[in-house]
PDB file of C-alpha atoms in Angstrom:
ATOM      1  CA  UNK A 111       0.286  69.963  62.331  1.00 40.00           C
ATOM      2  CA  UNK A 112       1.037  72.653  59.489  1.00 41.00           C
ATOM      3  CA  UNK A 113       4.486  73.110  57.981  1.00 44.00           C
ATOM      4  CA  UNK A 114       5.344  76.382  58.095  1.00 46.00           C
ATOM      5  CA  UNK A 115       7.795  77.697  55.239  1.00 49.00           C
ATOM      6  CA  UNK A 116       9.273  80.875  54.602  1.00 48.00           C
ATOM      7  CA  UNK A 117       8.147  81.205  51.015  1.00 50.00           C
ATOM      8  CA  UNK A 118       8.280  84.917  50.840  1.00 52.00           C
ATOM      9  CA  UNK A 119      11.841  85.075  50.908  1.00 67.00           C
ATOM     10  CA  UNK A 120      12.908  81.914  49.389  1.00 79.00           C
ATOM     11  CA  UNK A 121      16.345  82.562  46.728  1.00 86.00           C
ATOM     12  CA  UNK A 122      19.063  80.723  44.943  1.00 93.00           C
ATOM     13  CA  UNK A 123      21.393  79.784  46.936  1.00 97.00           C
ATOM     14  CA  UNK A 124      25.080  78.475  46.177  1.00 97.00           C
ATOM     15  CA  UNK A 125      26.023  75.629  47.985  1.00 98.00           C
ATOM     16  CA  UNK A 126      29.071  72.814  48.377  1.00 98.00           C
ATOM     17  CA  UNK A 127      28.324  69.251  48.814  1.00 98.00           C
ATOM     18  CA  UNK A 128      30.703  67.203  50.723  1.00 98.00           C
ATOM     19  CA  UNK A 129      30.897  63.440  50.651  1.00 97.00           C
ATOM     20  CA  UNK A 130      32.861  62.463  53.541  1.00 97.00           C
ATOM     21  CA  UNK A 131      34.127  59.151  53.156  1.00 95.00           C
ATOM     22  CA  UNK A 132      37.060  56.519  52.932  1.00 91.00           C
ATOM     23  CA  UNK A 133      35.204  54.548  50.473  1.00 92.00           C
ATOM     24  CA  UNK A 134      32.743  56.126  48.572  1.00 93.00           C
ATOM     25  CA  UNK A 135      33.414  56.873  44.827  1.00 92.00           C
ATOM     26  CA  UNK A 136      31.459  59.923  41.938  1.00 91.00           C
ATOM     27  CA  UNK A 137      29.716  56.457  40.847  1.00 91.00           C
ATOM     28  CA  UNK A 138      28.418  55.266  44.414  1.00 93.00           C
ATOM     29  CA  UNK A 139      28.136  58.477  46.529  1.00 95.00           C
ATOM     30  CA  UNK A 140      24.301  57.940  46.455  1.00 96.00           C
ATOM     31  CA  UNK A 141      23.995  60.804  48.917  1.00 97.00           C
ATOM     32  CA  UNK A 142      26.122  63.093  47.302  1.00 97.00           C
ATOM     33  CA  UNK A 143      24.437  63.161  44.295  1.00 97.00           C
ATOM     34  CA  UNK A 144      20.606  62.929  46.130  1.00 97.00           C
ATOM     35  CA  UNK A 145      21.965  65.944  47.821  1.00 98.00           C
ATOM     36  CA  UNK A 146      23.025  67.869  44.582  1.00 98.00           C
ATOM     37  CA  UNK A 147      19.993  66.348  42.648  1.00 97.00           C
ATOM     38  CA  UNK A 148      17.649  67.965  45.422  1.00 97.00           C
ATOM     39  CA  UNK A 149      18.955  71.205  45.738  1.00 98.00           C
ATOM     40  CA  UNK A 150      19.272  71.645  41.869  1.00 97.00           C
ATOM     41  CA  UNK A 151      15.574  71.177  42.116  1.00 97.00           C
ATOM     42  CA  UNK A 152      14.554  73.512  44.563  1.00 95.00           C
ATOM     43  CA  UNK A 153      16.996  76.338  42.432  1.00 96.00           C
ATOM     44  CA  UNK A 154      19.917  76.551  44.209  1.00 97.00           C
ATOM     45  CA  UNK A 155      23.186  76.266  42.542  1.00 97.00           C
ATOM     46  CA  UNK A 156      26.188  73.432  43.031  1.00 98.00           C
ATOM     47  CA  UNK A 157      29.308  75.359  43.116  1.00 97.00           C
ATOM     48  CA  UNK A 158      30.978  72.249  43.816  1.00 96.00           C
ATOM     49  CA  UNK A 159      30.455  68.996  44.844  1.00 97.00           C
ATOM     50  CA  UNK A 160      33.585  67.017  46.374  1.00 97.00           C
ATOM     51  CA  UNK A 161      34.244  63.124  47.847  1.00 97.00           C
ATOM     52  CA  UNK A 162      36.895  63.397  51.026  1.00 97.00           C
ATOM     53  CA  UNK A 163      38.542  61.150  53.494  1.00 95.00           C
ATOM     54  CA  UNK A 164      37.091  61.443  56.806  1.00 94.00           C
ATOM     55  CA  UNK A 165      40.085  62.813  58.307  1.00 95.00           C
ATOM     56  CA  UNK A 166      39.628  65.525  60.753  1.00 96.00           C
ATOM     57  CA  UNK A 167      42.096  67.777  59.164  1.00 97.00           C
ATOM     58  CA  UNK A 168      41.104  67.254  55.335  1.00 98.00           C
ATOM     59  CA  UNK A 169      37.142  68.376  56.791  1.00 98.00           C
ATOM     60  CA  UNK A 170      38.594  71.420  58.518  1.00 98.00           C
ATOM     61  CA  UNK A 171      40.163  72.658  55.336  1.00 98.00           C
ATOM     62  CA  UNK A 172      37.803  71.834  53.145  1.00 98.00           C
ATOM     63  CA  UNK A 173      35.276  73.848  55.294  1.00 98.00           C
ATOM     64  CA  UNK A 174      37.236  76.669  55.880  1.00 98.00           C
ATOM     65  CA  UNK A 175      38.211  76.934  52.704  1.00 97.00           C
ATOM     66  CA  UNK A 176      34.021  76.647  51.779  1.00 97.00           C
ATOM     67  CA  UNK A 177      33.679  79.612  54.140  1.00 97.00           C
ATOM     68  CA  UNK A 178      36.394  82.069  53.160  1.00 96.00           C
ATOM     69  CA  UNK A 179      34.847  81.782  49.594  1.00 92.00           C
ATOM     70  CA  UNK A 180      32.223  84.633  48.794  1.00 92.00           C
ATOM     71  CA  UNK A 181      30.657  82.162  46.255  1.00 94.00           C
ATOM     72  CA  UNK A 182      29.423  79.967  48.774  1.00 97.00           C
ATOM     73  CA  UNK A 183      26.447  80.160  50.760  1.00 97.00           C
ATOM     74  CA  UNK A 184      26.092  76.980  52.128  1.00 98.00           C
ATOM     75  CA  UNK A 185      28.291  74.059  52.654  1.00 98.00           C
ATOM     76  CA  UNK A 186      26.388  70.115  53.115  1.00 98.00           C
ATOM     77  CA  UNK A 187      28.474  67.328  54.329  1.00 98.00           C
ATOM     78  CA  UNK A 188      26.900  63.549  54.366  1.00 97.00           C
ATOM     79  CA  UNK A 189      28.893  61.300  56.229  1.00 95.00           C
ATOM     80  CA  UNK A 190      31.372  60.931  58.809  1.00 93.00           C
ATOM     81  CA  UNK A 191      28.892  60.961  61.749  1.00 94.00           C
ATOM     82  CA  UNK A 192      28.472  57.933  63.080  1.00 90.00           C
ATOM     83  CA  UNK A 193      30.435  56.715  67.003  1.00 92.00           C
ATOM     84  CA  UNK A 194      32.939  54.410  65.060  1.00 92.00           C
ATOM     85  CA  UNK A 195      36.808  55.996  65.535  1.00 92.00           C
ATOM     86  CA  UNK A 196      36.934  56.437  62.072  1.00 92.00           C
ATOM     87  CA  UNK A 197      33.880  59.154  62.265  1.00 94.00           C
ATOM     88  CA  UNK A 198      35.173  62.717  63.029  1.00 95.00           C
ATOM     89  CA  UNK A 199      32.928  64.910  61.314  1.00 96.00           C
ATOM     90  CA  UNK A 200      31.041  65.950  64.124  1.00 96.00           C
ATOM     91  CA  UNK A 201      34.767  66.614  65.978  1.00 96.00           C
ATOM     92  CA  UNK A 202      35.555  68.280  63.520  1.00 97.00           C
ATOM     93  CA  UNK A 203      32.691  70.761  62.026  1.00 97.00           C
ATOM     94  CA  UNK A 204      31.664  71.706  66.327  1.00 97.00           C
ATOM     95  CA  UNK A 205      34.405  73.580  66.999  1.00 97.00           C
ATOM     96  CA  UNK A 206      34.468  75.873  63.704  1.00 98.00           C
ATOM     97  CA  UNK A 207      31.264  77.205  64.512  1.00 98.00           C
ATOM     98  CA  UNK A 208      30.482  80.386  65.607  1.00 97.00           C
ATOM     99  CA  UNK A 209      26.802  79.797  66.411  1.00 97.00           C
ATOM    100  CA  UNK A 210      25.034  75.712  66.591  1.00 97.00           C
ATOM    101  CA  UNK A 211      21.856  75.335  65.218  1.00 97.00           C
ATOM    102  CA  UNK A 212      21.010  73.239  67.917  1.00 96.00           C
ATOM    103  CA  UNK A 213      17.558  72.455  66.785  1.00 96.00           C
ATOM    104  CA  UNK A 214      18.550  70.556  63.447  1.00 97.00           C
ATOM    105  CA  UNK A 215      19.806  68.149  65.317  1.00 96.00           C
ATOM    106  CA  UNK A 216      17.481  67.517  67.783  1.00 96.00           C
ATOM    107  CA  UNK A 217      14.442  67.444  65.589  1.00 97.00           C
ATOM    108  CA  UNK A 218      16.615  65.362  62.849  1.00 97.00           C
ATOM    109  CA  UNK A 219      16.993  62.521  65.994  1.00 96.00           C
ATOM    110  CA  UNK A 220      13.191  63.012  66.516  1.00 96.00           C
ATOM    111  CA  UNK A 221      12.048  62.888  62.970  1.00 97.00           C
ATOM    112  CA  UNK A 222      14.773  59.904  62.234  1.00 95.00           C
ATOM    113  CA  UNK A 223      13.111  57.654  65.021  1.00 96.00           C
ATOM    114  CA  UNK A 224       9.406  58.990  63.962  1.00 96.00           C
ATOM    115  CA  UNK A 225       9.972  58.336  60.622  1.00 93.00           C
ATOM    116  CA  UNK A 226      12.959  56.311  59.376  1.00 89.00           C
ATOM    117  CA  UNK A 227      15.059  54.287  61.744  1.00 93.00           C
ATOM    118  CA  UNK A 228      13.270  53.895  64.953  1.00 90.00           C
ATOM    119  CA  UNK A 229      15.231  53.457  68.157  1.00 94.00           C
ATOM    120  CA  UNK A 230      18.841  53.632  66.199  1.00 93.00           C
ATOM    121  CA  UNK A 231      18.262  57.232  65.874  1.00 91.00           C
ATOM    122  CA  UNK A 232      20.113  57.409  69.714  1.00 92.00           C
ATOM    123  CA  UNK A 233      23.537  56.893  67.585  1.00 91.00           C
ATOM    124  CA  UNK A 234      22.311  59.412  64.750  1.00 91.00           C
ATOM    125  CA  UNK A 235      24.651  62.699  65.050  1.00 93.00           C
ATOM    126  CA  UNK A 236      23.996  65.476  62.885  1.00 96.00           C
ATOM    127  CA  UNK A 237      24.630  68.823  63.384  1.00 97.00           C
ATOM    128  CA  UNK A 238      24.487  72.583  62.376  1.00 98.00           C
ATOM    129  CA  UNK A 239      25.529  76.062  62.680  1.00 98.00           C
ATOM    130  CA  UNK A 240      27.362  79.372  61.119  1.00 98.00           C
ATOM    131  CA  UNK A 241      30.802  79.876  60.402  1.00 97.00           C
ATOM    132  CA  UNK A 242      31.664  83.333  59.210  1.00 96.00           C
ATOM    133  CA  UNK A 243      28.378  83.779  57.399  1.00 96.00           C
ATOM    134  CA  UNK A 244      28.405  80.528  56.007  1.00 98.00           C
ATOM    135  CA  UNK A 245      25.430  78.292  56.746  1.00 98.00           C
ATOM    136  CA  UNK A 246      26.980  74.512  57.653  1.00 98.00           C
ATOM    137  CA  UNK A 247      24.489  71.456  57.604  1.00 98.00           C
ATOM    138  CA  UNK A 248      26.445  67.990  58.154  1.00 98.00           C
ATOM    139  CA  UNK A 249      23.945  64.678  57.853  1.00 97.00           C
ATOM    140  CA  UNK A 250      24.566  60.939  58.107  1.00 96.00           C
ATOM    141  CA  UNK A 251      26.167  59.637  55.075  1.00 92.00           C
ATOM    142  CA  UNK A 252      22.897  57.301  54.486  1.00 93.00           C
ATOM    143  CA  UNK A 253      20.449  58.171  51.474  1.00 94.00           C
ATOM    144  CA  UNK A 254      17.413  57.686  53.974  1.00 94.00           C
ATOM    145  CA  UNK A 255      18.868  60.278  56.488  1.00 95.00           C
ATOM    146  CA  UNK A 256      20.217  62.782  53.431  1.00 97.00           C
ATOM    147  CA  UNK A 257      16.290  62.242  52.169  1.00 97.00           C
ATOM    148  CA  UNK A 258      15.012  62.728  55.565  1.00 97.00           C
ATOM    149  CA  UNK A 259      17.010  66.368  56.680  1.00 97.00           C
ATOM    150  CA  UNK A 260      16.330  67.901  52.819  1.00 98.00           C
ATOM    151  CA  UNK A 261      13.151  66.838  53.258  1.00 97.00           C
ATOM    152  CA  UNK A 262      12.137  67.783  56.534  1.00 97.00           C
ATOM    153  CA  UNK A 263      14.169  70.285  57.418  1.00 97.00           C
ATOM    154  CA  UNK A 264      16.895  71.678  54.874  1.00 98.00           C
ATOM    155  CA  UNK A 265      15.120  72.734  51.988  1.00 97.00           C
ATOM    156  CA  UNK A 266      12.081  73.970  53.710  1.00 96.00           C
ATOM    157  CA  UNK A 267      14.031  76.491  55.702  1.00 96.00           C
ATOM    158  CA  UNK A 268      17.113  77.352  53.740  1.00 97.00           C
ATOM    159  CA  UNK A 269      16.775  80.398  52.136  1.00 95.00           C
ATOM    160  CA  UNK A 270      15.511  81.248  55.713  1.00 95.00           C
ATOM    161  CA  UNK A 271      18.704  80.339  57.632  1.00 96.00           C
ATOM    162  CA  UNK A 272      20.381  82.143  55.229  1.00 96.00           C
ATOM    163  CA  UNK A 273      18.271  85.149  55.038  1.00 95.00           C
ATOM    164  CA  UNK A 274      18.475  85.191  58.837  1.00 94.00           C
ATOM    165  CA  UNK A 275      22.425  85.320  58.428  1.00 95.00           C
ATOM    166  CA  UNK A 276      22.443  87.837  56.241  1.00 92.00           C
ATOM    167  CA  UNK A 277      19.979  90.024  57.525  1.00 90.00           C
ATOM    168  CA  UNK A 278      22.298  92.186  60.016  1.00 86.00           C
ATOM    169  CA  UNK A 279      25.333  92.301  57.583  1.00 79.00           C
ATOM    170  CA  UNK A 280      26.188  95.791  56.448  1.00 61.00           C
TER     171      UNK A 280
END
């Protein structure tokens, strides 16, 4: 099967990294930095990069305040998104979006079973969308699942998502 990418249109993008996290630290948020280390690769620009709490109403701000800012382009969260009580990511980001990219997370849960974790991808949330003009991707906090969506599916369709956000705006 060929993997189709939108080459012709590709562009820097700026983007916020979110750690979400009660325990992680800037010397073990592994995903964090795999996040900012991929994206600096493909071109795109770290406007900032940030280590939260997963409380529901520390997310929401951060967010909002990620999409209020002209500066940003697109915001990625790792962790947060597991079933446990403590995990309210998902909560959280749903509701602030204006349109779900329903498709990330289905074909994350299909390539995380394919590929990486087998039959535990049935407790594997991730999710995306748009919030005003903001693209929002928000992955599992583990390095194999932030590998696996930039892999797979981020990077290879960013500046796409983006472009297709965009494209309308006057």
């Amino acid at each position: 099967m060929a993997v189709h990418e939108h080459k012709k249109n590709k562009c820097s993008l700026r983007c916020l990294v979110l750690t979400i996290s009660d325990t992680r630290t800037d010397e073990t948020d592994k995903s964090g930095n795999l996040m900012v280390e991929q994206l600096t690769k493909e071109g795109h620009e770290i406007v900032q990069k940030e280590i939260i709490k997963d409380e529901g109403i520390i997310i929401h701000d951060r967010i909002e305040a990620g999409c209020i800012k002209d500066e940003i382009d697109v915001i990625l969260t790792n962790g947060g998104t597991g079933i446990a009580r403590r995990d309210v990511t998902i909560e959280t980001i749903k509701p602030m979006l204006e349109k779900e990219i329903v498709g990330f997370g289905e074909l994350f849960r299909m390539l995380s079973y394919q590929e990486d974790i087998g039959s535990a991808a049935i407790l594997s949330r991730a999710i995306a969308g748009v919030r005003n003009n903001t693209a929002i991707f928000a992955t599992p906090g583990s390095s194999g699942a932030v590998k696996l969506a930039l892999a797979k599916l981020i990077l290879p369709e960013l500046s796409h998502v983006v472009n297709e956000i965009n494209k309308d705006l006057t």
